[in-house]
Amino acid sequence: MTANPLTKAAILMVAIVVTALTAWELFLRNKGITPSYDDGPALWSNNRRMVYEPADKATVFIGSSRIKYDLDIDTWKNITGDHPIQLAVEGQSPLPALYDLADDKNFQGRLVIDVTEILFFSNSPGAINEVSKNIKHYSSLTPAERASFKLNKLVESQFVFLDKDNFSLSAQLDKLEIPSRPGVFMMPIFPLDFGRTTFERQAKMTDKFVADTNLQNKVKAVWDFLRKSNKAPPLNGTALDSVFQTIKTAVDKIKARGGQVLFVRTPSSGGFWQGEQRGFPREQYWDRLLQVTNCTGIHFKDYPTTANFICPELSHLTPADAVLFTKEFIKILMEKGWKFPKSSGL
């Protein structure tokens, strides 16, 4: 029996699509690119729902990109037996996440807040829009969205081309390096190898990025562009006082329910660190933050084992150094009295 023309056309279309996607996947694989998860509201929300685990078995992390790079999830789990729940968001302040957890009466756990001063002490809408979008998505999750997330996880783990942030058509168009001109602004592009995302939301540089100073210099150029573009002075005066008071109120809510809050200043180096020191003097920002909130803080410069890390692009640790930093971070926490399900391997 001869197939009708519509059936033949459908079969041909499917064959073309499958062939094209297979060729695209093989091309990406041959370039050494590995699968990475889309780190949007769905993945963030999957972690957000875990924060109700017992405080002696889990630790929640909020912050900006540094803690996503610098906390090695596997090292943390293997040494402590504790479940690290990563809620940090690149380029964003952790304060909306802090306020969300503070207002959640069911959250009574341990919270580590990473402080990147230029984002933490910011009143720019751009520093909170993505994390606010994540919180909104979590608060309105539907059963269909949960089911869709589970399905997406299965396929994302197998195929490189499903990396929406890098290989979708819109992402490819966004990454065209068209020079800026009057009326057209081109945002600097981060190299693909700067960050790949695991299902547990850890960000990692690839081996290629760690070895390639040209790629590192591209990221340094992005930092320099953002520095020059940011004309607003650091928060000070009554605006800063207000932020401190709001943070204290949120921290007090968590503590009142039996929760525990700790601040951490993860490493930066070179010109980035020097600029942060000038813009955000420690005594006015970090030291005062700990004083106002009456919280413990761990600053990387206070410990010989963490003080001298070199970030290849000035602001984030390599995967190998993230393992070392995580081990030292755990040691310091234990010295400060933190208890974990296990403490072997140090």
C-alpha atoms as a printed R data frame, in Angstrom:
    type eleno elety resid chain resno      x      y      z
1   ATOM     1    CA   MET     A     1  0.000  0.000  0.000
2   ATOM     2    CA   THR     A     2  1.424  3.370 -1.033
3   ATOM     3    CA   ALA     A     3  1.722  6.004  1.699
4   ATOM     4    CA   ASN     A     4 -0.179  9.192  1.047
5   ATOM     5    CA   PRO     A     5  1.742 12.408  0.329
6   ATOM     6    CA   LEU     A     6  1.092 13.896  3.757
7   ATOM     7    CA   THR     A     7  2.560 10.853  5.502
8   ATOM     8    CA   LYS     A     8  5.620 10.952  3.250
9   ATOM     9    CA   ALA     A     9  6.086 14.653  3.968
10  ATOM    10    CA   ALA     A    10  5.790 14.089  7.728
11  ATOM    11    CA   ILE     A    11  8.331 11.247  7.639
12  ATOM    12    CA   LEU     A    12 10.709 13.362  5.585
13  ATOM    13    CA   MET     A    13 10.342 16.298  7.978
14  ATOM    14    CA   VAL     A    14 11.064 14.104 11.015
15  ATOM    15    CA   ALA     A    15 14.106 12.615  9.271
16  ATOM    16    CA   ILE     A    16 15.470 16.068  8.426
17  ATOM    17    CA   VAL     A    17 14.948 17.349 11.981
18  ATOM    18    CA   VAL     A    18 16.553 14.275 13.570
19  ATOM    19    CA   THR     A    19 19.490 14.438 11.171
20  ATOM    20    CA   ALA     A    20 20.013 18.152 11.809
21  ATOM    21    CA   LEU     A    21 19.831 17.807 15.600
22  ATOM    22    CA   THR     A    22 22.171 14.796 15.556
23  ATOM    23    CA   ALA     A    23 24.685 16.690 13.443
24  ATOM    24    CA   TRP     A    24 24.423 19.735 15.765
25  ATOM    25    CA   GLU     A    25 24.906 17.555 18.857
26  ATOM    26    CA   LEU     A    26 27.918 15.752 17.371
27  ATOM    27    CA   PHE     A    27 29.446 19.065 16.296
28  ATOM    28    CA   LEU     A    28 29.161 20.454 19.826
29  ATOM    29    CA   ARG     A    29 30.491 17.247 21.389
30  ATOM    30    CA   ASN     A    30 33.474 17.236 19.032
31  ATOM    31    CA   LYS     A    31 34.317 20.735 20.280
32  ATOM    32    CA   GLY     A    32 34.607 19.283 23.790
33  ATOM    33    CA   ILE     A    33 31.395 20.877 25.078
34  ATOM    34    CA   THR     A    34 29.588 18.912 27.774
35  ATOM    35    CA   PRO     A    35 25.946 19.117 28.930
36  ATOM    36    CA   SER     A    36 24.998 22.014 31.189
37  ATOM    37    CA   TYR     A    37 21.684 22.711 32.871
38  ATOM    38    CA   ASP     A    38 19.666 25.843 32.183
39  ATOM    39    CA   ASP     A    39 19.977 27.707 35.460
40  ATOM    40    CA   GLY     A    40 16.663 29.511 35.364
41  ATOM    41    CA   PRO     A    41 13.644 29.743 37.666
42  ATOM    42    CA   ALA     A    42 12.735 26.043 37.304
43  ATOM    43    CA   LEU     A    43 16.112 24.727 38.497
44  ATOM    44    CA   TRP     A    44 16.324 27.334 41.257
45  ATOM    45    CA   SER     A    45 12.829 26.443 42.445
46  ATOM    46    CA   ASN     A    46 13.781 22.766 42.596
47  ATOM    47    CA   ASN     A    47 16.454 23.688 45.142
48  ATOM    48    CA   ARG     A    48 14.237 26.175 46.956
49  ATOM    49    CA   ARG     A    49 11.741 23.453 47.883
50  ATOM    50    CA   MET     A    50 14.534 21.562 49.710
51  ATOM    51    CA   VAL     A    51 15.190 24.210 52.380
52  ATOM    52    CA   TYR     A    52 12.871 22.502 54.868
53  ATOM    53    CA   GLU     A    53 15.251 19.611 55.457
54  ATOM    54    CA   PRO     A    54 16.426 19.272 59.099
55  ATOM    55    CA   ALA     A    55 19.002 21.876 60.084
56  ATOM    56    CA   ASP     A    56 21.469 19.202 61.186
57  ATOM    57    CA   LYS     A    57 21.380 17.586 57.743
58  ATOM    58    CA   ALA     A    58 21.337 20.508 55.293
59  ATOM    59    CA   THR     A    59 22.815 23.977 54.735
60  ATOM    60    CA   VAL     A    60 21.295 26.620 52.466
61  ATOM    61    CA   PHE     A    61 23.604 28.942 50.501
62  ATOM    62    CA   ILE     A    62 22.530 32.272 49.031
63  ATOM    63    CA   GLY     A    63 24.672 34.899 47.364
64  ATOM    64    CA   SER     A    64 26.045 35.848 43.975
65  ATOM    65    CA   SER     A    65 28.193 33.884 41.547
66  ATOM    66    CA   ARG     A    66 31.258 33.457 43.749
67  ATOM    67    CA   ILE     A    67 29.721 30.950 46.130
68  ATOM    68    CA   LYS     A    68 28.365 29.037 43.113
69  ATOM    69    CA   TYR     A    69 31.912 28.636 41.811
70  ATOM    70    CA   ASP     A    70 33.800 28.458 45.088
71  ATOM    71    CA   LEU     A    71 31.682 25.916 46.980
72  ATOM    72    CA   ASP     A    72 32.434 22.470 45.593
73  ATOM    73    CA   ILE     A    73 29.243 20.513 46.172
74  ATOM    74    CA   ASP     A    74 30.758 17.017 46.060
75  ATOM    75    CA   THR     A    75 33.568 17.952 48.453
76  ATOM    76    CA   TRP     A    76 31.088 19.461 50.905
77  ATOM    77    CA   LYS     A    77 28.837 16.398 50.824
78  ATOM    78    CA   ASN     A    78 31.667 13.856 51.039
79  ATOM    79    CA   ILE     A    79 33.332 15.488 54.050
80  ATOM    80    CA   THR     A    80 30.321 16.646 56.041
81  ATOM    81    CA   GLY     A    81 27.527 14.253 55.069
82  ATOM    82    CA   ASP     A    82 25.445 17.435 54.895
83  ATOM    83    CA   HIS     A    83 23.199 18.430 51.963
84  ATOM    84    CA   PRO     A    84 24.273 21.794 50.445
85  ATOM    85    CA   ILE     A    85 21.311 23.598 48.894
86  ATOM    86    CA   GLN     A    86 22.605 26.161 46.403
87  ATOM    87    CA   LEU     A    87 20.328 29.189 45.870
88  ATOM    88    CA   ALA     A    88 22.905 31.786 44.803
89  ATOM    89    CA   VAL     A    89 22.303 33.582 41.496
90  ATOM    90    CA   GLU     A    90 24.958 35.055 39.220
91  ATOM    91    CA   GLY     A    91 25.065 38.843 39.111
92  ATOM    92    CA   GLN     A    92 22.399 39.174 41.789
93  ATOM    93    CA   SER     A    93 22.129 40.299 45.394
94  ATOM    94    CA   PRO     A    94 21.181 37.599 47.922
95  ATOM    95    CA   LEU     A    95 18.922 39.981 49.844
96  ATOM    96    CA   PRO     A    96 15.626 39.067 48.121
97  ATOM    97    CA   ALA     A    97 16.351 35.410 48.894
98  ATOM    98    CA   LEU     A    98 17.172 36.335 52.504
99  ATOM    99    CA   TYR     A    99 13.887 38.203 52.883
100 ATOM   100    CA   ASP     A   100 11.983 35.331 51.258
101 ATOM   101    CA   LEU     A   101 13.446 32.804 53.692
102 ATOM   102    CA   ALA     A   102 12.949 35.154 56.641
103 ATOM   103    CA   ASP     A   103  9.247 35.456 55.821
104 ATOM   104    CA   ASP     A   104  8.867 31.688 55.384
105 ATOM   105    CA   LYS     A   105  7.816 30.508 58.840
106 ATOM   106    CA   ASN     A   106  8.622 26.914 57.907
107 ATOM   107    CA   PHE     A   107 12.303 27.645 57.299
108 ATOM   108    CA   GLN     A   108 14.288 26.966 60.463
109 ATOM   109    CA   GLY     A   109 17.588 25.790 59.042
110 ATOM   110    CA   ARG     A   110 21.172 26.890 58.556
111 ATOM   111    CA   LEU     A   111 21.857 29.707 56.137
112 ATOM   112    CA   VAL     A   112 25.193 30.824 54.682
113 ATOM   113    CA   ILE     A   113 25.107 34.221 52.964
114 ATOM   114    CA   ASP     A   114 27.900 35.048 50.530
115 ATOM   115    CA   VAL     A   115 28.784 38.745 50.377
116 ATOM   116    CA   THR     A   116 29.947 40.326 47.122
117 ATOM   117    CA   GLU     A   117 29.827 43.947 48.198
118 ATOM   118    CA   ILE     A   118 29.070 45.567 44.850
119 ATOM   119    CA   LEU     A   119 25.902 43.442 44.568
120 ATOM   120    CA   PHE     A   120 25.068 42.923 48.227
121 ATOM   121    CA   PHE     A   121 25.097 46.663 49.000
122 ATOM   122    CA   SER     A   122 23.200 47.774 45.917
123 ATOM   123    CA   ASN     A   123 19.860 49.419 45.309
124 ATOM   124    CA   SER     A   124 19.971 48.793 41.563
125 ATOM   125    CA   PRO     A   125 16.900 46.978 40.165
126 ATOM   126    CA   GLY     A   126 19.255 44.962 37.994
127 ATOM   127    CA   ALA     A   127 20.800 43.389 41.100
128 ATOM   128    CA   ILE     A   128 17.531 41.795 42.186
129 ATOM   129    CA   ASN     A   129 15.422 41.169 39.080
130 ATOM   130    CA   GLU     A   130 16.549 37.598 38.327
131 ATOM   131    CA   VAL     A   131 16.396 36.318 41.892
132 ATOM   132    CA   SER     A   132 13.016 38.019 42.334
133 ATOM   133    CA   LYS     A   133 11.813 36.240 39.190
134 ATOM   134    CA   ASN     A   134 12.982 32.925 40.678
135 ATOM   135    CA   ILE     A   135 11.106 33.563 43.916
136 ATOM   136    CA   LYS     A   136  7.936 34.461 42.034
137 ATOM   137    CA   HIS     A   137  8.180 31.298 39.933
138 ATOM   138    CA   TYR     A   138  8.618 29.131 43.024
139 ATOM   139    CA   SER     A   139  5.655 30.704 44.773
140 ATOM   140    CA   SER     A   140  3.336 30.002 41.826
141 ATOM   141    CA   LEU     A   141  4.539 26.561 40.697
142 ATOM   142    CA   THR     A   142  1.864 24.380 39.126
143 ATOM   143    CA   PRO     A   143  1.769 20.552 38.943
144 ATOM   144    CA   ALA     A   144  2.298 20.804 35.179
145 ATOM   145    CA   GLU     A   145  5.451 22.881 35.660
146 ATOM   146    CA   ARG     A   146  6.797 20.356 38.160
147 ATOM   147    CA   ALA     A   147  6.190 17.506 35.725
148 ATOM   148    CA   SER     A   148  7.787 19.477 32.888
149 ATOM   149    CA   PHE     A   149 10.867 20.122 35.028
150 ATOM   150    CA   LYS     A   150 11.348 16.406 35.703
151 ATOM   151    CA   LEU     A   151 11.106 15.625 32.006
152 ATOM   152    CA   ASN     A   152 13.513 18.417 31.103
153 ATOM   153    CA   LYS     A   153 16.036 17.102 33.610
154 ATOM   154    CA   LEU     A   154 16.112 13.724 31.874
155 ATOM   155    CA   VAL     A   155 16.810 15.147 28.437
156 ATOM   156    CA   GLU     A   156 19.070 18.041 29.490
157 ATOM   157    CA   SER     A   157 21.439 15.592 31.144
158 ATOM   158    CA   GLN     A   158 21.943 13.786 27.824
159 ATOM   159    CA   PHE     A   159 22.112 16.467 25.127
160 ATOM   160    CA   VAL     A   160 24.421 19.454 24.806
161 ATOM   161    CA   PHE     A   161 22.271 21.298 22.273
162 ATOM   162    CA   LEU     A   162 19.467 21.720 24.823
163 ATOM   163    CA   ASP     A   163 21.551 24.332 26.664
164 ATOM   164    CA   LYS     A   164 19.067 27.169 26.103
165 ATOM   165    CA   ASP     A   165 21.361 29.892 27.432
166 ATOM   166    CA   ASN     A   166 24.034 29.120 24.839
167 ATOM   167    CA   PHE     A   167 22.672 27.138 21.900
168 ATOM   168    CA   SER     A   168 19.095 28.243 21.333
169 ATOM   169    CA   LEU     A   169 18.538 30.451 18.281
170 ATOM   170    CA   SER     A   170 17.967 33.552 20.413
171 ATOM   171    CA   ALA     A   171 21.141 32.828 22.417
172 ATOM   172    CA   GLN     A   172 23.155 32.396 19.246
173 ATOM   173    CA   LEU     A   173 21.860 35.720 17.908
174 ATOM   174    CA   ASP     A   174 22.616 37.447 21.222
175 ATOM   175    CA   LYS     A   175 26.191 36.186 21.059
176 ATOM   176    CA   LEU     A   176 26.936 37.738 17.667
177 ATOM   177    CA   GLU     A   177 29.756 40.168 18.419
178 ATOM   178    CA   ILE     A   178 28.329 43.233 16.710
179 ATOM   179    CA   PRO     A   179 30.175 46.432 17.689
180 ATOM   180    CA   SER     A   180 28.137 48.977 19.604
181 ATOM   181    CA   ARG     A   181 27.121 52.108 17.685
182 ATOM   182    CA   PRO     A   182 24.796 55.063 18.316
183 ATOM   183    CA   GLY     A   183 21.400 53.660 19.208
184 ATOM   184    CA   VAL     A   184 22.647 50.044 19.402
185 ATOM   185    CA   PHE     A   185 24.250 48.705 22.562
186 ATOM   186    CA   MET     A   186 26.121 45.390 22.586
187 ATOM   187    CA   MET     A   187 26.618 43.824 26.013
188 ATOM   188    CA   PRO     A   188 30.010 42.109 26.439
189 ATOM   189    CA   ILE     A   189 29.815 38.340 26.088
190 ATOM   190    CA   PHE     A   190 31.080 35.832 28.634
191 ATOM   191    CA   PRO     A   191 32.956 32.935 26.999
192 ATOM   192    CA   LEU     A   192 31.055 29.643 27.034
193 ATOM   193    CA   ASP     A   193 33.915 27.957 28.904
194 ATOM   194    CA   PHE     A   194 33.726 30.398 31.802
195 ATOM   195    CA   GLY     A   195 30.801 28.587 33.408
196 ATOM   196    CA   ARG     A   196 28.996 25.268 32.994
197 ATOM   197    CA   THR     A   197 26.187 24.460 35.445
198 ATOM   198    CA   THR     A   198 25.554 21.174 37.228
199 ATOM   199    CA   PHE     A   199 22.115 19.933 38.248
200 ATOM   200    CA   GLU     A   200 22.923 20.972 41.835
201 ATOM   201    CA   ARG     A   201 23.585 24.507 40.526
202 ATOM   202    CA   GLN     A   202 27.339 24.545 40.948
203 ATOM   203    CA   ALA     A   203 29.093 26.657 38.324
204 ATOM   204    CA   LYS     A   204 32.444 25.428 37.011
205 ATOM   205    CA   MET     A   205 35.068 26.761 34.665
206 ATOM   206    CA   THR     A   206 36.110 24.265 32.015
207 ATOM   207    CA   ASP     A   207 39.689 22.984 31.782
208 ATOM   208    CA   LYS     A   208 40.008 25.006 28.582
209 ATOM   209    CA   PHE     A   209 39.146 28.227 30.402
210 ATOM   210    CA   VAL     A   210 41.586 27.509 33.238
211 ATOM   211    CA   ALA     A   211 44.399 26.972 30.719
212 ATOM   212    CA   ASP     A   212 43.577 29.776 28.276
213 ATOM   213    CA   THR     A   213 44.630 33.274 29.345
214 ATOM   214    CA   ASN     A   214 42.883 34.754 26.294
215 ATOM   215    CA   LEU     A   215 39.528 33.508 27.595
216 ATOM   216    CA   GLN     A   216 40.379 34.767 31.070
217 ATOM   217    CA   ASN     A   217 41.229 38.176 29.654
218 ATOM   218    CA   LYS     A   218 37.837 38.305 27.926
219 ATOM   219    CA   VAL     A   219 36.131 37.940 31.300
220 ATOM   220    CA   LYS     A   220 38.451 40.513 32.846
221 ATOM   221    CA   ALA     A   221 37.378 42.865 30.063
222 ATOM   222    CA   VAL     A   222 33.735 42.278 30.985
223 ATOM   223    CA   TRP     A   223 34.491 43.155 34.622
224 ATOM   224    CA   ASP     A   224 36.263 46.323 33.473
225 ATOM   225    CA   PHE     A   225 33.354 47.280 31.223
226 ATOM   226    CA   LEU     A   226 30.853 46.799 34.061
227 ATOM   227    CA   ARG     A   227 33.056 48.813 36.409
228 ATOM   228    CA   LYS     A   228 33.221 51.724 33.987
229 ATOM   229    CA   SER     A   229 29.485 51.525 33.291
230 ATOM   230    CA   ASN     A   230 28.513 51.684 36.952
231 ATOM   231    CA   LYS     A   231 28.538 55.382 37.805
232 ATOM   232    CA   ALA     A   232 26.515 55.067 41.026
233 ATOM   233    CA   PRO     A   233 28.547 55.509 44.230
234 ATOM   234    CA   PRO     A   234 28.451 52.745 46.853
235 ATOM   235    CA   LEU     A   235 25.542 52.900 49.267
236 ATOM   236    CA   ASN     A   236 26.259 55.105 52.269
237 ATOM   237    CA   GLY     A   237 24.560 57.290 54.834
238 ATOM   238    CA   THR     A   238 20.881 56.771 55.586
239 ATOM   239    CA   ALA     A   239 20.402 54.480 52.555
240 ATOM   240    CA   LEU     A   240 23.057 52.120 53.905
241 ATOM   241    CA   ASP     A   241 21.624 52.375 57.435
242 ATOM   242    CA   SER     A   242 18.247 51.308 56.076
243 ATOM   243    CA   VAL     A   243 19.710 48.272 54.311
244 ATOM   244    CA   PHE     A   244 21.516 47.181 57.466
245 ATOM   245    CA   GLN     A   245 18.319 47.474 59.488
246 ATOM   246    CA   THR     A   246 16.339 45.479 56.950
247 ATOM   247    CA   ILE     A   247 18.985 42.733 56.930
248 ATOM   248    CA   LYS     A   248 19.000 42.643 60.734
249 ATOM   249    CA   THR     A   249 15.216 42.290 60.836
250 ATOM   250    CA   ALA     A   250 15.340 39.365 58.396
251 ATOM   251    CA   VAL     A   251 18.194 37.635 60.215
252 ATOM   252    CA   ASP     A   252 16.418 38.059 63.556
253 ATOM   253    CA   LYS     A   253 13.313 36.361 62.161
254 ATOM   254    CA   ILE     A   254 15.322 33.297 61.176
255 ATOM   255    CA   LYS     A   255 17.183 33.182 64.474
256 ATOM   256    CA   ALA     A   256 13.943 33.507 66.437
257 ATOM   257    CA   ARG     A   257 12.727 30.272 64.838
258 ATOM   258    CA   GLY     A   258 15.910 28.449 65.819
259 ATOM   259    CA   GLY     A   259 17.728 28.990 62.537
260 ATOM   260    CA   GLN     A   260 21.400 29.854 62.174
261 ATOM   261    CA   VAL     A   261 22.883 32.542 59.906
262 ATOM   262    CA   LEU     A   262 26.513 33.008 58.888
263 ATOM   263    CA   PHE     A   263 28.104 35.431 56.425
264 ATOM   264    CA   VAL     A   264 31.078 34.530 54.231
265 ATOM   265    CA   ARG     A   265 33.336 36.693 52.096
266 ATOM   266    CA   THR     A   266 34.688 34.442 49.336
267 ATOM   267    CA   PRO     A   267 37.952 35.183 47.486
268 ATOM   268    CA   SER     A   268 38.695 37.743 44.834
269 ATOM   269    CA   SER     A   269 42.170 38.833 43.749
270 ATOM   270    CA   GLY     A   270 44.258 41.337 41.837
271 ATOM   271    CA   GLY     A   271 42.649 44.546 40.653
272 ATOM   272    CA   PHE     A   272 39.170 43.305 41.470
273 ATOM   273    CA   TRP     A   273 40.033 42.858 45.151
274 ATOM   274    CA   GLN     A   274 41.854 46.186 45.263
275 ATOM   275    CA   GLY     A   275 38.860 47.987 43.792
276 ATOM   276    CA   GLU     A   276 36.502 46.323 46.274
277 ATOM   277    CA   GLN     A   277 38.682 47.442 49.161
278 ATOM   278    CA   ARG     A   278 38.595 51.039 47.934
279 ATOM   279    CA   GLY     A   279 34.879 51.104 47.197
280 ATOM   280    CA   PHE     A   280 33.719 49.150 50.235
281 ATOM   281    CA   PRO     A   281 36.104 49.650 53.157
282 ATOM   282    CA   ARG     A   282 35.869 46.649 55.424
283 ATOM   283    CA   GLU     A   283 35.104 48.511 58.622
284 ATOM   284    CA   GLN     A   284 32.174 50.354 57.031
285 ATOM   285    CA   TYR     A   285 30.575 47.350 55.317
286 ATOM   286    CA   TRP     A   286 31.725 43.860 56.299
287 ATOM   287    CA   ASP     A   287 32.605 44.588 59.932
288 ATOM   288    CA   ARG     A   288 29.470 46.645 60.442
289 ATOM   289    CA   LEU     A   289 27.310 43.944 58.838
290 ATOM   290    CA   LEU     A   290 28.479 41.434 61.433
291 ATOM   291    CA   GLN     A   291 28.092 43.946 64.257
292 ATOM   292    CA   VAL     A   292 24.547 44.988 63.308
293 ATOM   293    CA   THR     A   293 23.281 41.444 62.719
294 ATOM   294    CA   ASN     A   294 25.259 39.880 65.588
295 ATOM   295    CA   CYS     A   295 26.236 37.060 63.246
296 ATOM   296    CA   THR     A   296 29.423 35.095 62.750
297 ATOM   297    CA   GLY     A   297 31.365 35.923 59.613
298 ATOM   298    CA   ILE     A   298 34.187 34.219 57.734
299 ATOM   299    CA   HIS     A   299 36.331 36.542 55.615
300 ATOM   300    CA   PHE     A   300 38.807 34.805 53.312
301 ATOM   301    CA   LYS     A   301 41.565 37.290 54.158
302 ATOM   302    CA   ASP     A   302 41.428 36.371 57.853
303 ATOM   303    CA   TYR     A   303 42.814 32.843 57.372
304 ATOM   304    CA   PRO     A   304 46.265 31.946 55.957
305 ATOM   305    CA   THR     A   305 44.821 28.894 54.177
306 ATOM   306    CA   THR     A   306 42.321 30.973 52.172
307 ATOM   307    CA   ALA     A   307 43.926 34.418 51.993
308 ATOM   308    CA   ASN     A   308 46.091 33.932 48.910
309 ATOM   309    CA   PHE     A   309 43.915 32.250 46.314
310 ATOM   310    CA   ILE     A   310 44.426 33.632 42.801
311 ATOM   311    CA   CYS     A   311 41.269 33.852 40.707
312 ATOM   312    CA   PRO     A   312 42.134 33.401 37.014
313 ATOM   313    CA   GLU     A   313 39.711 36.163 35.962
314 ATOM   314    CA   LEU     A   314 40.052 37.976 39.339
315 ATOM   315    CA   SER     A   315 36.690 37.007 40.864
316 ATOM   316    CA   HIS     A   316 36.061 33.224 40.929
317 ATOM   317    CA   LEU     A   317 38.029 30.109 41.834
318 ATOM   318    CA   THR     A   318 39.013 27.322 39.485
319 ATOM   319    CA   PRO     A   319 37.380 23.916 40.124
320 ATOM   320    CA   ALA     A   320 40.593 22.645 41.725
321 ATOM   321    CA   ASP     A   321 40.867 25.651 44.035
322 ATOM   322    CA   ALA     A   322 37.163 25.386 44.850
323 ATOM   323    CA   VAL     A   323 37.862 21.943 46.306
324 ATOM   324    CA   LEU     A   324 40.674 23.367 48.445
325 ATOM   325    CA   PHE     A   325 38.611 26.353 49.541
326 ATOM   326    CA   THR     A   326 35.659 24.147 50.459
327 ATOM   327    CA   LYS     A   327 37.851 21.912 52.616
328 ATOM   328    CA   GLU     A   328 39.266 24.920 54.453
329 ATOM   329    CA   PHE     A   329 35.820 26.488 54.773
330 ATOM   330    CA   ILE     A   330 34.530 23.336 56.460
331 ATOM   331    CA   LYS     A   331 37.494 23.302 58.860
332 ATOM   332    CA   ILE     A   332 36.842 26.909 59.839
333 ATOM   333    CA   LEU     A   333 33.143 26.234 60.362
334 ATOM   334    CA   MET     A   334 33.936 23.271 62.603
335 ATOM   335    CA   GLU     A   335 36.354 25.413 64.594
336 ATOM   336    CA   LYS     A   336 33.469 27.832 65.101
337 ATOM   337    CA   GLY     A   337 31.319 25.054 66.494
338 ATOM   338    CA   TRP     A   338 29.334 23.910 63.486
339 ATOM   339    CA   LYS     A   339 28.295 20.268 63.691
340 ATOM   340    CA   PHE     A   340 27.881 18.004 60.685
341 ATOM   341    CA   PRO     A   341 26.570 14.458 60.242
342 ATOM   342    CA   LYS     A   342 30.173 13.382 59.652
343 ATOM   343    CA   SER     A   343 33.545 15.103 59.585
344 ATOM   344    CA   SER     A   344 35.928 12.618 57.972
345 ATOM   345    CA   GLY     A   345 38.278 13.235 55.086
346 ATOM   346    CA   LEU     A   346 39.881 16.487 56.231
